[in-house]
Amino acid sequence: MSARRHAPATERNREPIAAVLAEELPAQGHVLEVASGTGEHCAWFAERFAALIWQPTDPDLEALASITAWTADLPNVLPPIGLDAAAADWPVDRADAILCVNMVHISPWEATLGLMAGAGRLLAPGAPLILYGPYRQRHVPTAPSNEQFELWLKEKSPDFGLRYLEDVASVAEAQGLVLERTAEMPANNLMPVFRRR
């Protein structure tokens, strides 16, 4: 049986995500993907942005096997490595861009704190940290579908849930990352782009 796992949302959101990545990623260099999950996004983006070297990561062993199964034949994808975003030390020492899709809401807040700290350490001035997922925004009504999604997340773990984008931006700011833009995406998702000062 193949180690490849499949996330149905991947096929629905990869084109809109790629449109933003085309505007924000550097022309060349290394892209660190934090929490690569199944590996489907990494495989698809690596083919789309073939001039970039992609480094997928995940803390889960089954995810790492799935990532390998999806990306092993792609020359610009490095072997996946185990990385817990919440860890103080990451097994990576640099990146020209960091991409993190659908992690912030489905992990403890400590993972977001670690993500921002890691991005602050690894990224050079001007380099982007690009996120994707559902967020709350103060003074903006939350879509009913996202409210229902949060109830489902809370059943999985009380540590999961939709974060306020303003809180995420505040943590990022403390690590030298400025929220440069927030792209509105399908299905009530957002794509915040931070830039290292």
mmCIF file of C-alpha atoms in Angstrom:
data_model
loop_
_atom_site.group_PDB
_atom_site.id
_atom_site.type_symbol
_atom_site.label_atom_id
_atom_site.label_comp_id
_atom_site.label_asym_id
_atom_site.label_seq_id
_atom_site.Cartn_x
_atom_site.Cartn_y
_atom_site.Cartn_z
ATOM 1 C CA MET A 1 0.000 0.000 0.000
ATOM 2 C CA SER A 2 1.338 3.436 -0.904
ATOM 3 C CA ALA A 3 2.549 5.702 1.887
ATOM 4 C CA ARG A 4 0.937 8.623 0.058
ATOM 5 C CA ARG A 5 -1.740 10.330 2.115
ATOM 6 C CA HIS A 6 -4.362 12.577 0.573
ATOM 7 C CA ALA A 7 -5.966 15.773 1.872
ATOM 8 C CA PRO A 8 -9.017 16.675 -0.264
ATOM 9 C CA ALA A 9 -8.609 20.408 0.373
ATOM 10 C CA THR A 10 -5.223 20.384 -1.342
ATOM 11 C CA GLU A 11 -6.622 20.206 -4.854
ATOM 12 C CA ARG A 12 -9.147 22.930 -4.055
ATOM 13 C CA ASN A 13 -6.720 25.468 -2.623
ATOM 14 C CA ARG A 14 -3.422 24.888 -4.414
ATOM 15 C CA GLU A 15 -4.140 27.145 -7.417
ATOM 16 C CA PRO A 16 -5.170 30.192 -5.327
ATOM 17 C CA ILE A 17 -2.194 29.646 -3.013
ATOM 18 C CA ALA A 18 0.158 29.363 -5.990
ATOM 19 C CA ALA A 19 -1.134 32.662 -7.377
ATOM 20 C CA VAL A 20 -0.020 34.444 -4.197
ATOM 21 C CA LEU A 21 3.251 32.501 -4.040
ATOM 22 C CA ALA A 22 4.044 33.652 -7.579
ATOM 23 C CA GLU A 23 3.945 37.233 -6.307
ATOM 24 C CA GLU A 24 5.820 36.663 -3.041
ATOM 25 C CA LEU A 25 8.451 33.931 -3.436
ATOM 26 C CA PRO A 26 11.980 34.832 -4.501
ATOM 27 C CA ALA A 27 13.092 33.875 -8.000
ATOM 28 C CA GLN A 28 15.570 31.373 -6.585
ATOM 29 C CA GLY A 29 16.781 30.028 -3.268
ATOM 30 C CA HIS A 30 15.488 27.675 -0.568
ATOM 31 C CA VAL A 31 11.856 27.503 0.565
ATOM 32 C CA LEU A 32 11.295 25.904 3.966
ATOM 33 C CA GLU A 33 7.813 24.441 4.274
ATOM 34 C CA VAL A 34 6.796 24.035 7.911
ATOM 35 C CA ALA A 35 4.151 21.370 8.631
ATOM 36 C CA SER A 36 4.064 19.880 5.131
ATOM 37 C CA GLY A 37 1.387 17.331 6.082
ATOM 38 C CA THR A 38 0.682 14.897 3.257
ATOM 39 C CA GLY A 39 3.364 16.432 1.001
ATOM 40 C CA GLU A 40 0.901 17.096 -1.824
ATOM 41 C CA HIS A 41 1.329 20.861 -1.664
ATOM 42 C CA CYS A 42 5.099 20.601 -1.653
ATOM 43 C CA ALA A 43 5.098 18.300 -4.673
ATOM 44 C CA TRP A 44 2.757 20.529 -6.634
ATOM 45 C CA PHE A 45 4.469 23.818 -5.739
ATOM 46 C CA ALA A 46 7.914 22.342 -6.433
ATOM 47 C CA GLU A 47 6.833 21.524 -9.974
ATOM 48 C CA ARG A 48 5.218 24.934 -10.384
ATOM 49 C CA PHE A 49 8.246 26.825 -8.995
ATOM 50 C CA ALA A 50 11.021 24.623 -10.314
ATOM 51 C CA ALA A 51 13.820 27.193 -9.871
ATOM 52 C CA LEU A 52 13.417 26.986 -6.090
ATOM 53 C CA ILE A 53 14.766 24.297 -3.762
ATOM 54 C CA TRP A 54 12.039 23.018 -1.430
ATOM 55 C CA GLN A 55 12.637 21.666 2.071
ATOM 56 C CA PRO A 56 9.509 19.954 3.435
ATOM 57 C CA THR A 57 9.176 19.246 7.163
ATOM 58 C CA ASP A 58 6.720 17.740 9.616
ATOM 59 C CA PRO A 59 6.861 16.397 13.185
ATOM 60 C CA ASP A 60 4.787 13.307 12.314
ATOM 61 C CA LEU A 61 6.521 10.133 11.070
ATOM 62 C CA GLU A 62 3.584 9.048 8.875
ATOM 63 C CA ALA A 63 3.511 12.506 7.333
ATOM 64 C CA LEU A 64 7.236 12.298 6.586
ATOM 65 C CA ALA A 65 6.664 8.973 4.806
ATOM 66 C CA SER A 66 3.828 10.496 2.780
ATOM 67 C CA ILE A 67 5.934 13.530 1.871
ATOM 68 C CA THR A 68 8.709 11.222 0.679
ATOM 69 C CA ALA A 69 6.249 9.224 -1.416
ATOM 70 C CA TRP A 70 4.925 12.398 -3.089
ATOM 71 C CA THR A 71 8.265 14.144 -3.654
ATOM 72 C CA ALA A 72 11.018 11.529 -4.026
ATOM 73 C CA ASP A 73 11.172 11.892 -7.820
ATOM 74 C CA LEU A 74 11.335 15.682 -7.834
ATOM 75 C CA PRO A 75 14.914 16.980 -8.266
ATOM 76 C CA ASN A 76 14.299 20.282 -6.471
ATOM 77 C CA VAL A 77 12.805 18.779 -3.298
ATOM 78 C CA LEU A 78 15.137 17.813 -0.459
ATOM 79 C CA PRO A 79 14.342 14.780 1.711
ATOM 80 C CA PRO A 80 11.801 15.749 4.381
ATOM 81 C CA ILE A 81 13.041 16.335 7.897
ATOM 82 C CA GLY A 82 11.351 16.121 11.257
ATOM 83 C CA LEU A 83 10.602 19.581 12.610
ATOM 84 C CA ASP A 84 8.384 20.571 15.516
ATOM 85 C CA ALA A 85 7.596 24.254 15.023
ATOM 86 C CA ALA A 86 7.326 24.731 18.794
ATOM 87 C CA ALA A 87 10.902 23.516 19.383
ATOM 88 C CA ALA A 88 13.539 26.034 20.398
ATOM 89 C CA ASP A 89 16.064 24.538 17.979
ATOM 90 C CA TRP A 90 15.260 23.699 14.381
ATOM 91 C CA PRO A 91 17.328 21.309 12.210
ATOM 92 C CA VAL A 92 17.602 24.036 9.551
ATOM 93 C CA ASP A 93 19.917 27.036 9.642
ATOM 94 C CA ARG A 94 18.614 29.226 6.824
ATOM 95 C CA ALA A 95 15.783 29.806 4.383
ATOM 96 C CA ASP A 96 15.043 32.347 1.679
ATOM 97 C CA ALA A 97 11.303 31.963 2.304
ATOM 98 C CA ILE A 98 9.103 30.041 4.732
ATOM 99 C CA LEU A 99 5.684 28.644 3.837
ATOM 100 C CA CYS A 100 3.245 27.270 6.418
ATOM 101 C CA VAL A 101 -0.171 26.060 5.256
ATOM 102 C CA ASN A 102 -2.964 25.053 7.639
ATOM 103 C CA MET A 103 -0.910 24.691 10.809
ATOM 104 C CA VAL A 104 -1.730 27.665 13.010
ATOM 105 C CA HIS A 105 -5.321 26.625 13.763
ATOM 106 C CA ILE A 106 -4.673 22.901 14.137
ATOM 107 C CA SER A 107 -1.784 23.025 16.604
ATOM 108 C CA PRO A 108 -1.211 24.478 20.064
ATOM 109 C CA TRP A 109 -0.475 28.202 20.270
ATOM 110 C CA GLU A 110 3.106 27.268 21.204
ATOM 111 C CA ALA A 111 3.611 26.070 17.622
ATOM 112 C CA THR A 112 2.759 29.532 16.294
ATOM 113 C CA LEU A 113 5.106 31.132 18.824
ATOM 114 C CA GLY A 114 7.835 28.746 17.688
ATOM 115 C CA LEU A 115 7.086 29.378 14.023
ATOM 116 C CA MET A 116 7.569 33.108 14.464
ATOM 117 C CA ALA A 117 10.729 32.661 16.509
ATOM 118 C CA GLY A 118 12.149 30.284 13.916
ATOM 119 C CA ALA A 119 11.287 32.618 11.061
ATOM 120 C CA GLY A 120 12.917 35.469 12.933
ATOM 121 C CA ARG A 121 16.108 33.431 13.252
ATOM 122 C CA LEU A 122 16.273 31.950 9.767
ATOM 123 C CA LEU A 123 15.031 34.639 7.412
ATOM 124 C CA ALA A 124 17.241 37.408 6.089
ATOM 125 C CA PRO A 125 15.876 40.955 5.903
ATOM 126 C CA GLY A 126 13.278 41.185 3.144
ATOM 127 C CA ALA A 127 12.520 37.453 3.082
ATOM 128 C CA PRO A 128 8.873 36.339 3.386
ATOM 129 C CA LEU A 129 6.984 34.156 5.837
ATOM 130 C CA ILE A 130 3.775 33.097 4.095
ATOM 131 C CA LEU A 131 0.850 31.533 5.959
ATOM 132 C CA TYR A 132 -2.480 30.127 4.836
ATOM 133 C CA GLY A 133 -5.589 29.104 6.718
ATOM 134 C CA PRO A 134 -8.711 30.311 8.513
ATOM 135 C CA TYR A 135 -8.301 33.209 10.939
ATOM 136 C CA ARG A 136 -10.467 35.436 13.040
ATOM 137 C CA GLN A 137 -10.138 39.202 12.668
ATOM 138 C CA ARG A 138 -11.290 41.708 15.227
ATOM 139 C CA HIS A 139 -14.132 43.903 13.941
ATOM 140 C CA VAL A 140 -14.763 41.421 11.075
ATOM 141 C CA PRO A 141 -17.602 38.883 11.426
ATOM 142 C CA THR A 142 -16.437 35.274 11.295
ATOM 143 C CA ALA A 143 -18.072 33.159 8.586
ATOM 144 C CA PRO A 144 -20.567 30.582 9.911
ATOM 145 C CA SER A 145 -18.575 27.813 8.200
ATOM 146 C CA ASN A 146 -15.482 28.844 10.153
ATOM 147 C CA GLU A 147 -17.472 28.924 13.407
ATOM 148 C CA GLN A 148 -18.571 25.339 12.718
ATOM 149 C CA PHE A 149 -15.030 24.377 11.798
ATOM 150 C CA GLU A 150 -13.760 25.723 15.115
ATOM 151 C CA LEU A 151 -16.255 23.598 17.035
ATOM 152 C CA TRP A 152 -14.880 20.571 15.201
ATOM 153 C CA LEU A 153 -11.302 21.642 16.005
ATOM 154 C CA LYS A 154 -12.101 22.056 19.695
ATOM 155 C CA GLU A 155 -13.481 18.509 19.749
ATOM 156 C CA LYS A 156 -10.118 17.329 18.439
ATOM 157 C CA SER A 157 -8.189 19.293 21.058
ATOM 158 C CA PRO A 158 -8.940 22.280 23.307
ATOM 159 C CA ASP A 159 -5.525 23.614 22.250
ATOM 160 C CA PHE A 160 -6.688 23.970 18.628
ATOM 161 C CA GLY A 161 -8.776 26.798 17.213
ATOM 162 C CA LEU A 162 -8.933 29.780 14.907
ATOM 163 C CA ARG A 163 -6.457 32.450 15.983
ATOM 164 C CA TYR A 164 -6.950 36.167 15.719
ATOM 165 C CA LEU A 165 -4.772 37.454 12.912
ATOM 166 C CA GLU A 166 -3.966 40.472 15.055
ATOM 167 C CA ASP A 167 -2.521 38.195 17.761
ATOM 168 C CA VAL A 168 -0.439 36.306 15.207
ATOM 169 C CA ALA A 169 0.829 39.592 13.769
ATOM 170 C CA SER A 170 1.743 40.842 17.249
ATOM 171 C CA VAL A 171 3.849 37.753 17.933
ATOM 172 C CA ALA A 172 5.455 38.093 14.504
ATOM 173 C CA GLU A 173 6.276 41.749 15.124
ATOM 174 C CA ALA A 174 8.162 40.785 18.273
ATOM 175 C CA GLN A 175 10.401 38.571 16.107
ATOM 176 C CA GLY A 176 11.098 41.258 13.506
ATOM 177 C CA LEU A 177 8.380 40.188 11.050
ATOM 178 C CA VAL A 178 5.950 42.749 9.653
ATOM 179 C CA LEU A 179 2.528 41.837 8.232
ATOM 180 C CA GLU A 180 2.830 43.193 4.705
ATOM 181 C CA ARG A 181 -0.438 41.994 3.146
ATOM 182 C CA THR A 182 -3.366 39.679 3.761
ATOM 183 C CA ALA A 183 -4.812 38.030 0.674
ATOM 184 C CA GLU A 184 -8.415 36.875 0.866
ATOM 185 C CA MET A 185 -8.730 33.279 -0.282
ATOM 186 C CA PRO A 186 -11.564 30.899 -1.181
ATOM 187 C CA ALA A 187 -13.669 29.212 1.523
ATOM 188 C CA ASN A 188 -13.112 32.074 4.005
ATOM 189 C CA ASN A 189 -9.385 31.505 4.340
ATOM 190 C CA LEU A 190 -6.678 34.141 4.483
ATOM 191 C CA MET A 191 -3.086 34.228 3.301
ATOM 192 C CA PRO A 192 -1.035 36.584 5.485
ATOM 193 C CA VAL A 193 2.401 37.519 4.147
ATOM 194 C CA PHE A 194 4.996 38.676 6.654
ATOM 195 C CA ARG A 195 8.318 40.215 5.725
ATOM 196 C CA ARG A 196 11.494 40.091 7.798
ATOM 197 C CA ARG A 197 12.649 43.602 8.685
#
